[in-house]
mmCIF file of the C-alpha atoms, coordinates in Angstrom:
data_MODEL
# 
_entry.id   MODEL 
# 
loop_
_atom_site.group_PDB 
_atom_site.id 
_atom_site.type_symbol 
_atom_site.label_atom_id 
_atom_site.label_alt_id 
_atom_site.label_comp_id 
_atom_site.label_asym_id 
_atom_site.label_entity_id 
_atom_site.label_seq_id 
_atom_site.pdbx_PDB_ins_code 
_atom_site.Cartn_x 
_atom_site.Cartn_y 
_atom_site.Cartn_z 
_atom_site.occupancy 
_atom_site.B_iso_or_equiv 
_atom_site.pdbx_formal_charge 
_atom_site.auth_seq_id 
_atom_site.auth_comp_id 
_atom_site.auth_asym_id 
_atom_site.auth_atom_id 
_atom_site.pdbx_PDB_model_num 
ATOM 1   C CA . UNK A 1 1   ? 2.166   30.769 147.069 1.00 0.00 ? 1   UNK A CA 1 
ATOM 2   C CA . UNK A 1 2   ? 0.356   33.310 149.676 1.00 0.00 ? 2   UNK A CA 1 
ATOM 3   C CA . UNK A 1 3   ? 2.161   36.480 150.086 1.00 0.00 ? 3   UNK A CA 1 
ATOM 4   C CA . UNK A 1 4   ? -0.299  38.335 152.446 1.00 0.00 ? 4   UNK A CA 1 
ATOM 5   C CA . UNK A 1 5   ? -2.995  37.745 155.034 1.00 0.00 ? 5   UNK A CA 1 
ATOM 6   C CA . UNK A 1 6   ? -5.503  39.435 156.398 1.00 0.00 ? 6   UNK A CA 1 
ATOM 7   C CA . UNK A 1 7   ? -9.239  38.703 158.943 1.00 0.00 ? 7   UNK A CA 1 
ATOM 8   C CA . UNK A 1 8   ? -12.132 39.191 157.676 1.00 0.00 ? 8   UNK A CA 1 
ATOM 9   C CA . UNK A 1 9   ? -15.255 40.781 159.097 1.00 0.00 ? 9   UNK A CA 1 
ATOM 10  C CA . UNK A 1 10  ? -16.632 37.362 160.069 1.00 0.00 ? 10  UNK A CA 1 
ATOM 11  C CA . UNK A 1 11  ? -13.387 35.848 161.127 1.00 0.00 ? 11  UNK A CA 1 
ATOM 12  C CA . UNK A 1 12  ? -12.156 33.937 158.275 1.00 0.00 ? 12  UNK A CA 1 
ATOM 13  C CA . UNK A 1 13  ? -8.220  34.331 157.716 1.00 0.00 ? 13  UNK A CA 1 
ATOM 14  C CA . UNK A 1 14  ? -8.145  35.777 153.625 1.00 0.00 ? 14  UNK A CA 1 
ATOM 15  C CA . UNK A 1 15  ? -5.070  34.575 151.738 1.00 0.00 ? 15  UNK A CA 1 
ATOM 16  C CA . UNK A 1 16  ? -3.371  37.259 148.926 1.00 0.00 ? 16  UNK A CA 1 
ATOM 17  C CA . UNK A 1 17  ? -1.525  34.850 146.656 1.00 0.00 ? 17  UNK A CA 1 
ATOM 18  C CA . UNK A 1 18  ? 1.379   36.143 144.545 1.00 0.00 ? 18  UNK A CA 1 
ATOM 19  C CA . UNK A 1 19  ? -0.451  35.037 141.269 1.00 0.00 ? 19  UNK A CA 1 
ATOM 20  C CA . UNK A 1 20  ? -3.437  36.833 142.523 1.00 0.00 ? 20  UNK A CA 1 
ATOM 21  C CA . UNK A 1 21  ? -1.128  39.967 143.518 1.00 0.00 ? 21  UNK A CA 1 
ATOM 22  C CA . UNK A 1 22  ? 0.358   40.123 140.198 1.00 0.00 ? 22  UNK A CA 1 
ATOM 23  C CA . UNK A 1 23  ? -3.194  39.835 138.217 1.00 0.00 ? 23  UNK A CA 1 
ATOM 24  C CA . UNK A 1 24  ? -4.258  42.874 140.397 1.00 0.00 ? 24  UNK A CA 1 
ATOM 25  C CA . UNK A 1 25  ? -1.330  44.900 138.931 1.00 0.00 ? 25  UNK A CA 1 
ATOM 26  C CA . UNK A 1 26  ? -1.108  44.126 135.881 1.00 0.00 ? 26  UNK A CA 1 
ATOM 27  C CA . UNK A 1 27  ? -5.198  44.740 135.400 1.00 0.00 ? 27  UNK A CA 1 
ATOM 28  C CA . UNK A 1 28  ? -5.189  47.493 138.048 1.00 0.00 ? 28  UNK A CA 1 
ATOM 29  C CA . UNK A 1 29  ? -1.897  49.311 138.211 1.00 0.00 ? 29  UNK A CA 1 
ATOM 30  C CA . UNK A 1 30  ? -3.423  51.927 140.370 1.00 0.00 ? 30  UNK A CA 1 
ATOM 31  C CA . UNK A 1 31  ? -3.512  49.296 143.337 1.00 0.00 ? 31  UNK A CA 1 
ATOM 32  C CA . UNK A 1 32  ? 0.246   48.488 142.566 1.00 0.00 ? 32  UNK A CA 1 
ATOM 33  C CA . UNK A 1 33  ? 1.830   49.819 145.616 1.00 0.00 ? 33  UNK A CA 1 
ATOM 34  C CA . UNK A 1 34  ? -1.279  50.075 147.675 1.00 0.00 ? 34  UNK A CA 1 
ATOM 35  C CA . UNK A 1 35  ? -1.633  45.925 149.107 1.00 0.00 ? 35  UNK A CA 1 
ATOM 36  C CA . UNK A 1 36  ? -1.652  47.220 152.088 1.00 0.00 ? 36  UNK A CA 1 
ATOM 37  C CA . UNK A 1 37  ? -4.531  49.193 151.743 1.00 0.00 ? 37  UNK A CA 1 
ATOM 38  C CA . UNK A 1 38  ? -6.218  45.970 150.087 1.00 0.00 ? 38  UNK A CA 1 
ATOM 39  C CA . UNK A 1 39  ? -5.793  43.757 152.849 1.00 0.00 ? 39  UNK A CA 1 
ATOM 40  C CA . UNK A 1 40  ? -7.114  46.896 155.188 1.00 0.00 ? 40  UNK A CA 1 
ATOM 41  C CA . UNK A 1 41  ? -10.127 46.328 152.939 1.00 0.00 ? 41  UNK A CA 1 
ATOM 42  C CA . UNK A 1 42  ? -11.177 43.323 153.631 1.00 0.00 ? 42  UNK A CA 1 
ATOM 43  C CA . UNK A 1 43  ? -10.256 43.678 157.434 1.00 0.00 ? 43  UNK A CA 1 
ATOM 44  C CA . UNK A 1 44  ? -11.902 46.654 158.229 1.00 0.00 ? 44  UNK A CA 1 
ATOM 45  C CA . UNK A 1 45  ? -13.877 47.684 155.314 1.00 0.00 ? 45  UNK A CA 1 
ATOM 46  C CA . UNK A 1 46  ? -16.941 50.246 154.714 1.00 0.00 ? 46  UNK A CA 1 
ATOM 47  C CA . UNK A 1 47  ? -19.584 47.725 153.734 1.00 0.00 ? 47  UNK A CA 1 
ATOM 48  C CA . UNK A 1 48  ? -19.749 44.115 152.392 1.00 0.00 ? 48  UNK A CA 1 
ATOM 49  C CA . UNK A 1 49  ? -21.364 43.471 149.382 1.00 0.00 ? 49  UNK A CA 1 
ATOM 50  C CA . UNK A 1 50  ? -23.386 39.984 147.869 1.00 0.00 ? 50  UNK A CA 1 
ATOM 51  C CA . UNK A 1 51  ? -21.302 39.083 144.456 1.00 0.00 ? 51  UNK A CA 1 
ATOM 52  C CA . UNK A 1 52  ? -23.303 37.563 141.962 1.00 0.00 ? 52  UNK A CA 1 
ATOM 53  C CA . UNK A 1 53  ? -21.434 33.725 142.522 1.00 0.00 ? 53  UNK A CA 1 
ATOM 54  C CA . UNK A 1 54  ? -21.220 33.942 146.532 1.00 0.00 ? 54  UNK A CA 1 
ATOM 55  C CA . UNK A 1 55  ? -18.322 35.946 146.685 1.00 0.00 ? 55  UNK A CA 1 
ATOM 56  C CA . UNK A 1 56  ? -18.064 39.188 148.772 1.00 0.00 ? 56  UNK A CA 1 
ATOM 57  C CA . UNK A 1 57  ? -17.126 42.456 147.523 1.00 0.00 ? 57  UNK A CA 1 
ATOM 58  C CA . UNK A 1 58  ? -15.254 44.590 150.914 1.00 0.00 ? 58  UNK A CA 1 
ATOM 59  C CA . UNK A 1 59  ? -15.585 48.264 149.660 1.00 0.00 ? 59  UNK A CA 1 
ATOM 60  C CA . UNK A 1 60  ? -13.457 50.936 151.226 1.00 0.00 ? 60  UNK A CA 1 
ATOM 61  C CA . UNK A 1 61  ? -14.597 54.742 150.744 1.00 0.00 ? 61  UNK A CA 1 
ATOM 62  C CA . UNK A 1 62  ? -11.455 56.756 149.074 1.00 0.00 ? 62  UNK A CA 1 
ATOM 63  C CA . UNK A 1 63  ? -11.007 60.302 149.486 1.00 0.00 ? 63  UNK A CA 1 
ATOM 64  C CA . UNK A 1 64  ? -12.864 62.078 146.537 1.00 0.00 ? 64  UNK A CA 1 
ATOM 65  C CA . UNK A 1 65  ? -11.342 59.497 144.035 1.00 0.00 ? 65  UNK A CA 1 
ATOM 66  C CA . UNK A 1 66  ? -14.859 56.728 144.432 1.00 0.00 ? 66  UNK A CA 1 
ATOM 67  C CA . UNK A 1 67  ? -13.781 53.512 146.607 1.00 0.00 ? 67  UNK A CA 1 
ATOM 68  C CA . UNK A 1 68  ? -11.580 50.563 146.975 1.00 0.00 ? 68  UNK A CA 1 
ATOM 69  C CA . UNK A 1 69  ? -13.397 46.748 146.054 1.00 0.00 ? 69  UNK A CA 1 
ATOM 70  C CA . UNK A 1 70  ? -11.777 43.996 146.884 1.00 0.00 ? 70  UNK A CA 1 
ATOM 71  C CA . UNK A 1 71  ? -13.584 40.953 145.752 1.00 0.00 ? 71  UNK A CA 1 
ATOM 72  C CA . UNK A 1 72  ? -13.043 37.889 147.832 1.00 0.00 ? 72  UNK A CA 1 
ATOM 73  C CA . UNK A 1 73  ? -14.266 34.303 148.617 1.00 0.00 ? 73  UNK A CA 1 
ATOM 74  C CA . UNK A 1 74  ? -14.899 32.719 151.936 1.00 0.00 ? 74  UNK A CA 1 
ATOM 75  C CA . UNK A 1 75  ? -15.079 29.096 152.439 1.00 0.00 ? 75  UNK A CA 1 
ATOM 76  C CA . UNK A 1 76  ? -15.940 27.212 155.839 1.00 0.00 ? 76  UNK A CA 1 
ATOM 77  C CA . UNK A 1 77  ? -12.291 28.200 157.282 1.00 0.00 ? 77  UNK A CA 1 
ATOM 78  C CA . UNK A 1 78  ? -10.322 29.816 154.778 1.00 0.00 ? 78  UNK A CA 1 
ATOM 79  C CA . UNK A 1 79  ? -10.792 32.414 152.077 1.00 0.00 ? 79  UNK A CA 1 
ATOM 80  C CA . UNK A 1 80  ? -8.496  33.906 149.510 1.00 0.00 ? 80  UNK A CA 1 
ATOM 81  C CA . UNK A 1 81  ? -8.805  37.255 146.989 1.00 0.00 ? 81  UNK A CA 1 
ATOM 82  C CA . UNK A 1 82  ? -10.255 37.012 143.405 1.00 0.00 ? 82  UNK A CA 1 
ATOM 83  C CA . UNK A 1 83  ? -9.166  40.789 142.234 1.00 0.00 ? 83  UNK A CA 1 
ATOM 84  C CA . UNK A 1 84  ? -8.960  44.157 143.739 1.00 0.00 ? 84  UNK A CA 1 
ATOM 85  C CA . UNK A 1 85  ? -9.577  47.294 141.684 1.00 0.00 ? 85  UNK A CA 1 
ATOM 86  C CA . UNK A 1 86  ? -10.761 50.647 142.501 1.00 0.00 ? 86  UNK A CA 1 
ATOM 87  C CA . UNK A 1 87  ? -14.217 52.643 140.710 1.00 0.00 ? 87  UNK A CA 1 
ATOM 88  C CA . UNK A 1 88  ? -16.305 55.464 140.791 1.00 0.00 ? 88  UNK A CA 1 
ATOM 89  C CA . UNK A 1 89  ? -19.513 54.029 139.771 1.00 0.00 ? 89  UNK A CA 1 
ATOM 90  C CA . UNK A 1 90  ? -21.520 54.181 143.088 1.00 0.00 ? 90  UNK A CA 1 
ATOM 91  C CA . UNK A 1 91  ? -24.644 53.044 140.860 1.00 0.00 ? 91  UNK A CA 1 
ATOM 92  C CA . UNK A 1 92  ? -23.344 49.484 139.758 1.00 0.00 ? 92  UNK A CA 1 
ATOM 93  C CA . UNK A 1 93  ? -21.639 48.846 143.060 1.00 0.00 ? 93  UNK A CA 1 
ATOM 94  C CA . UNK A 1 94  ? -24.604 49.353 145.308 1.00 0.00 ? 94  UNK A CA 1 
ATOM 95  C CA . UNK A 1 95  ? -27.160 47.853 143.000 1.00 0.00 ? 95  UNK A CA 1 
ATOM 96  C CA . UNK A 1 96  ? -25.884 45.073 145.046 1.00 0.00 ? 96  UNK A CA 1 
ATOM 97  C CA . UNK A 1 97  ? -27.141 43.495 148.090 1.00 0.00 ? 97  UNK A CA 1 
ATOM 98  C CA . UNK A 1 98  ? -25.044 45.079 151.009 1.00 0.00 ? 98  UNK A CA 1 
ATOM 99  C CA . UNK A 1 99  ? -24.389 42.387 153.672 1.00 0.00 ? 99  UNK A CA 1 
ATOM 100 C CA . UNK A 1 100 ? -22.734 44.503 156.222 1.00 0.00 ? 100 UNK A CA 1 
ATOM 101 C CA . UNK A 1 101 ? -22.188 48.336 156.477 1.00 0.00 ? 101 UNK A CA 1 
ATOM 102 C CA . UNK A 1 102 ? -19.652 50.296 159.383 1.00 0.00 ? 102 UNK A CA 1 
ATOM 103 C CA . UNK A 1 103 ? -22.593 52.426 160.465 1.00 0.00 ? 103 UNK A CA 1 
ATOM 104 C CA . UNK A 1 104 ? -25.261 49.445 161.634 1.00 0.00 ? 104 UNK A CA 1 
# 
């Protein structure tokens, strides 16, 4: 059942779905009051990152705690949210291809 909604970057509507929601806090509990700030992610996010199985990572700077990824598919009208979580490792996450970036 989708709980949440937000646009992505290219237009696609992104579903949150409760089972999704609750595998986020349970693995993340950091992110458990923050959905907000998840869908804000994907909506208006920092840069977009190539995932290694065509999903897209939206990354979100945080103040001085590393960033927000939320990693997410899109499909030819739809997309939903794999996971969300939030790191500090700047050298795994931009070992990846970035796709978009807010300052091109």
């Amino acid at each position: 059942m989708d709980i949440a909604s937000t646009i992505s970057r290219n237009g696609i509507v992104i579903r949150l779905t409760e089972e999704r929601w609750k595998h986020i806090c349970m693995m993340h509990p950091s992110l458990a009051n923050k959905q907000s700030k998840v869908l804000n992610c994907i909506k208006n996010p920092d840069y977009i990152l190539k995932g290694g199985a065509r999903e897209l990572l939206a990354v979100s700077a945080l103040p001085k705690r590393g960033y927000i990824v939320v990693v997410y598919k899109e499909l030819f009208s739809d997309g939903f949210i794999i996971t969300a979580f939030e790191t500090t490792d700047k050298l795994w996450l931009f070992k990846k291809e970035i796709v978009w970036n807010k300052l091109s």
